[in-house]
Short mmCIF file of C-alpha atoms and ligand atoms in Angstrom, two decimals:
data_model
loop_
_atom_site.label_atom_id
_atom_site.label_comp_id
_atom_site.label_asym_id
_atom_site.label_seq_id
_atom_site.Cartn_x
_atom_site.Cartn_y
_atom_site.Cartn_z
CA MET U 70 81.74 103.67 103.41
CA LYS U 71 83.66 101.03 101.47
CA ARG U 72 87.05 102.30 100.35
CA ALA U 73 89.43 100.54 98.00
CA ILE U 74 92.89 101.25 96.68
CA TYR U 75 94.04 100.37 93.18
CA PRO U 76 97.86 100.26 93.24
CA GLY U 77 100.15 99.97 90.23
CA THR U 78 102.95 101.43 88.21
CA PHE U 79 100.65 103.00 85.57
CA ASP U 80 103.56 103.89 83.27
CA PRO U 81 101.42 105.00 81.51
CA PHE U 82 97.77 104.59 82.57
CA THR U 83 95.95 102.71 79.78
CA ASN U 84 92.35 102.12 78.70
CA GLY U 85 92.66 98.74 80.46
CA HIS U 86 93.44 100.45 83.78
CA LEU U 87 90.57 102.88 83.17
CA ASP U 88 88.20 99.97 82.50
CA ILE U 89 89.13 98.46 85.89
CA VAL U 90 88.65 101.80 87.68
CA GLN U 91 85.22 102.25 86.07
CA ARG U 92 84.14 98.77 87.17
CA ALA U 93 85.40 99.47 90.68
CA THR U 94 83.27 102.62 90.96
CA ALA U 95 80.18 100.42 90.80
CA LEU U 96 81.43 98.37 93.77
CA PHE U 97 83.08 100.86 96.14
CA ASP U 98 82.21 104.30 97.52
CA LYS U 99 85.73 105.59 97.09
CA ILE U 100 88.67 104.38 95.02
CA ILE U 101 92.21 105.63 95.43
CA VAL U 102 94.33 104.92 92.37
CA THR U 103 97.84 104.97 93.76
CA ILE U 104 101.27 104.83 92.17
CA ALA U 105 103.79 102.51 93.81
CA LYS U 106 107.00 104.56 94.01
CA ASN U 107 109.27 101.83 95.25
CA SER U 108 108.83 99.60 92.25
CA SER U 109 112.07 98.16 90.86
CA LYS U 110 111.00 99.37 87.41
CA ASP U 111 112.68 102.47 85.98
CA PRO U 112 109.66 104.49 84.84
CA LEU U 113 109.30 106.48 81.62
CA PHE U 114 107.05 109.07 83.28
CA THR U 115 107.77 110.70 86.65
CA THR U 116 105.37 110.09 89.54
CA GLU U 117 104.01 113.63 89.14
CA GLU U 118 103.42 113.13 85.41
CA ARG U 119 101.62 109.86 86.08
CA ILE U 120 99.48 111.42 88.82
CA ASP U 121 98.48 114.20 86.39
CA MET U 122 97.66 111.74 83.61
CA ILE U 123 95.50 109.54 85.88
CA ARG U 124 93.73 112.59 87.34
CA GLU U 125 92.85 113.84 83.87
CA SER U 126 91.69 110.37 82.75
CA THR U 127 89.43 109.86 85.78
CA ALA U 128 88.23 113.44 86.28
CA TYR U 129 84.68 112.44 85.28
CA LEU U 130 84.52 109.81 88.06
CA GLN U 131 83.72 111.61 91.30
CA SER U 132 84.59 108.76 93.66
CA VAL U 133 88.13 108.42 92.33
CA GLN U 134 91.21 109.99 93.93
CA VAL U 135 94.82 109.75 92.75
CA ASP U 136 97.84 109.40 94.99
CA SER U 137 101.25 107.71 95.32
CA PHE U 138 102.90 105.73 98.09
CA GLU U 139 106.14 104.22 99.28
CA GLY U 140 106.59 101.23 101.54
CA LEU U 141 104.26 98.35 102.31
CA LEU U 142 100.98 98.35 100.43
CA VAL U 143 98.95 97.06 103.38
CA ASN U 144 100.28 99.84 105.64
CA TYR U 145 99.27 102.39 103.04
CA ALA U 146 95.80 100.81 102.77
CA LYS U 147 95.30 101.05 106.54
CA GLN U 148 96.51 104.63 106.59
CA LYS U 149 93.83 105.42 104.01
CA ASN U 150 91.14 103.43 105.87
CA ALA U 151 90.78 101.14 102.88
CA SER U 152 89.99 97.47 103.42
CA VAL U 153 90.23 96.37 99.80
CA VAL U 154 93.07 96.21 97.28
CA ILE U 155 91.93 96.08 93.66
CA ARG U 156 94.06 94.35 91.04
CA GLY U 157 93.31 93.65 87.40
CA LEU U 158 93.54 90.14 85.97
CA ARG U 159 94.04 89.92 82.25
CA MET U 160 95.18 86.41 81.55
CA ILE U 161 96.37 83.25 83.23
CA SER U 162 99.88 84.69 82.97
CA ASP U 163 98.97 87.41 85.52
CA PHE U 164 97.62 84.85 87.94
CA GLU U 165 100.71 83.36 89.54
CA TYR U 166 102.28 86.67 90.53
CA GLU U 167 98.98 88.22 91.61
CA PHE U 168 98.05 85.14 93.67
CA GLN U 169 101.41 85.23 95.46
CA MET U 170 101.10 88.97 96.20
CA ALA U 171 97.52 88.63 97.44
CA LEU U 172 98.37 85.77 99.79
CA MET U 173 101.49 87.49 101.05
CA ASN U 174 99.53 90.68 101.75
CA ARG U 175 96.92 88.58 103.59
CA LYS U 176 99.68 87.01 105.67
CA ILE U 177 100.90 90.47 106.68
CA ALA U 178 97.43 91.96 107.21
CA ASP U 179 94.48 89.59 107.11
CA ASP U 180 91.91 92.38 107.40
CA ILE U 181 92.79 93.63 103.92
CA GLU U 182 91.13 91.74 101.03
CA THR U 183 92.41 91.67 97.46
CA VAL U 184 89.67 91.84 94.84
CA PHE U 185 90.44 90.92 91.23
CA LEU U 186 88.51 92.53 88.42
CA MET U 187 88.64 91.46 84.79
CA PRO U 188 88.66 94.10 82.10
CA ASP U 189 86.59 94.07 78.95
CA GLU U 190 88.11 91.44 76.66
CA ARG U 191 89.27 94.21 74.30
CA TYR U 192 91.89 95.11 76.88
CA THR U 193 93.17 91.70 77.91
CA TYR U 194 96.20 91.95 75.62
CA LEU U 195 97.02 95.51 76.68
CA SER U 196 99.91 96.45 78.96
CA SER U 197 101.79 99.66 79.70
CA SER U 198 105.01 98.10 78.43
CA ILE U 199 103.50 97.22 75.05
CA VAL U 200 102.09 100.74 74.76
CA ARG U 201 105.55 102.22 75.49
CA GLU U 202 107.08 99.96 72.88
CA ILE U 203 104.54 100.94 70.20
CA ALA U 204 105.02 104.64 71.01
CA GLN U 205 108.79 104.32 70.88
CA LEU U 206 108.56 102.72 67.44
CA GLY U 207 106.32 105.54 66.20
CA GLY U 208 103.09 103.49 66.15
CA ASP U 209 99.58 104.76 66.82
CA CYS U 210 98.66 104.40 70.51
CA SER U 211 95.26 106.08 70.24
CA PRO U 212 93.26 102.82 70.60
CA PHE U 213 95.08 101.97 73.84
CA VAL U 214 95.32 105.10 75.98
CA PRO U 215 93.27 108.27 76.55
CA LEU U 216 94.06 110.97 73.95
CA HIS U 217 95.98 113.27 76.31
CA ILE U 218 98.26 110.37 77.23
CA GLU U 219 98.88 109.52 73.59
CA LYS U 220 100.02 113.12 73.17
CA ARG U 221 102.38 112.85 76.13
CA LEU U 222 103.84 109.61 74.79
CA LYS U 223 104.56 111.31 71.45
CA GLU U 224 106.24 114.19 73.26
CA LYS U 225 108.40 111.82 75.34
CA TYR U 226 109.69 109.94 72.37
CA SER U 227 110.18 112.96 70.12
CA THR U 228 112.85 114.44 72.40
P1 ADP S 249 102.18 96.66 88.39
O1 ADP S 249 103.62 97.02 88.17
O2 ADP S 249 101.73 96.81 89.82
O3 ADP S 249 101.73 95.37 87.77
P2 ADP S 249 100.64 97.97 86.29
O4 ADP S 249 100.45 99.43 86.09
O5 ADP S 249 101.30 97.20 85.22
O6 ADP S 249 101.42 97.86 87.68
O7 ADP S 249 99.26 97.28 86.61
C1 ADP S 249 98.47 97.65 87.71
C2 ADP S 249 97.31 96.69 87.83
O8 ADP S 249 96.47 96.82 86.70
C3 ADP S 249 97.72 95.21 87.89
O9 ADP S 249 96.82 94.53 88.73
C4 ADP S 249 97.58 94.76 86.46
O10 ADP S 249 97.31 93.37 86.39
C5 ADP S 249 96.37 95.56 86.03
N1 ADP S 249 96.37 95.81 84.59
C6 ADP S 249 97.38 96.21 83.79
N2 ADP S 249 96.97 96.32 82.50
C7 ADP S 249 95.66 95.95 82.50
C8 ADP S 249 94.68 95.80 81.47
N3 ADP S 249 94.95 96.01 80.19
N4 ADP S 249 93.46 95.40 81.84
C9 ADP S 249 93.18 95.13 83.14
N5 ADP S 249 94.05 95.22 84.14
C10 ADP S 249 95.28 95.64 83.84
#
């Protein structure tokens, strides 16, 4: 049974993230999408809200679970019996940071592999931060996130 974790901030989960998860389901028996709680970023949505939103977005994918974690990623992966970390690569600009993280994780735990997946080209320009910015400015986020998340974004910025 090949298990993988897909860690991230997912603030919020976008169609780009969903595209990566869908691709991963063809490669692994089980995928745990997991929210990194110790990120230095100050999130718009709470961990619980993000877990809910990812659960709803991936409910149709039976091999996907949603969770959150604190501490070292590789320790979390081992705890979950996962040998693979999935990350998405959009553009060259993602590469430097992702390469550094992957090699550092390998240094700490060389039995955990990082696998990079590329999204459909429609999503290569998409990021959670750009979605938050559009929502904050009152723009239409429906092409970028699942409908229930668009609704939540509107609610957040209307208060
Ligand atoms: P992090 O703070 O860990 O980068 P993100 O939620 O921004 O968290 O991203 C999680 C992972 O998903 C990263 O590997 C990132 O490169 C990837 N990702 C983000 N947006 C997209 C997208 N539009 N298409 C494909 N992968 C993406």
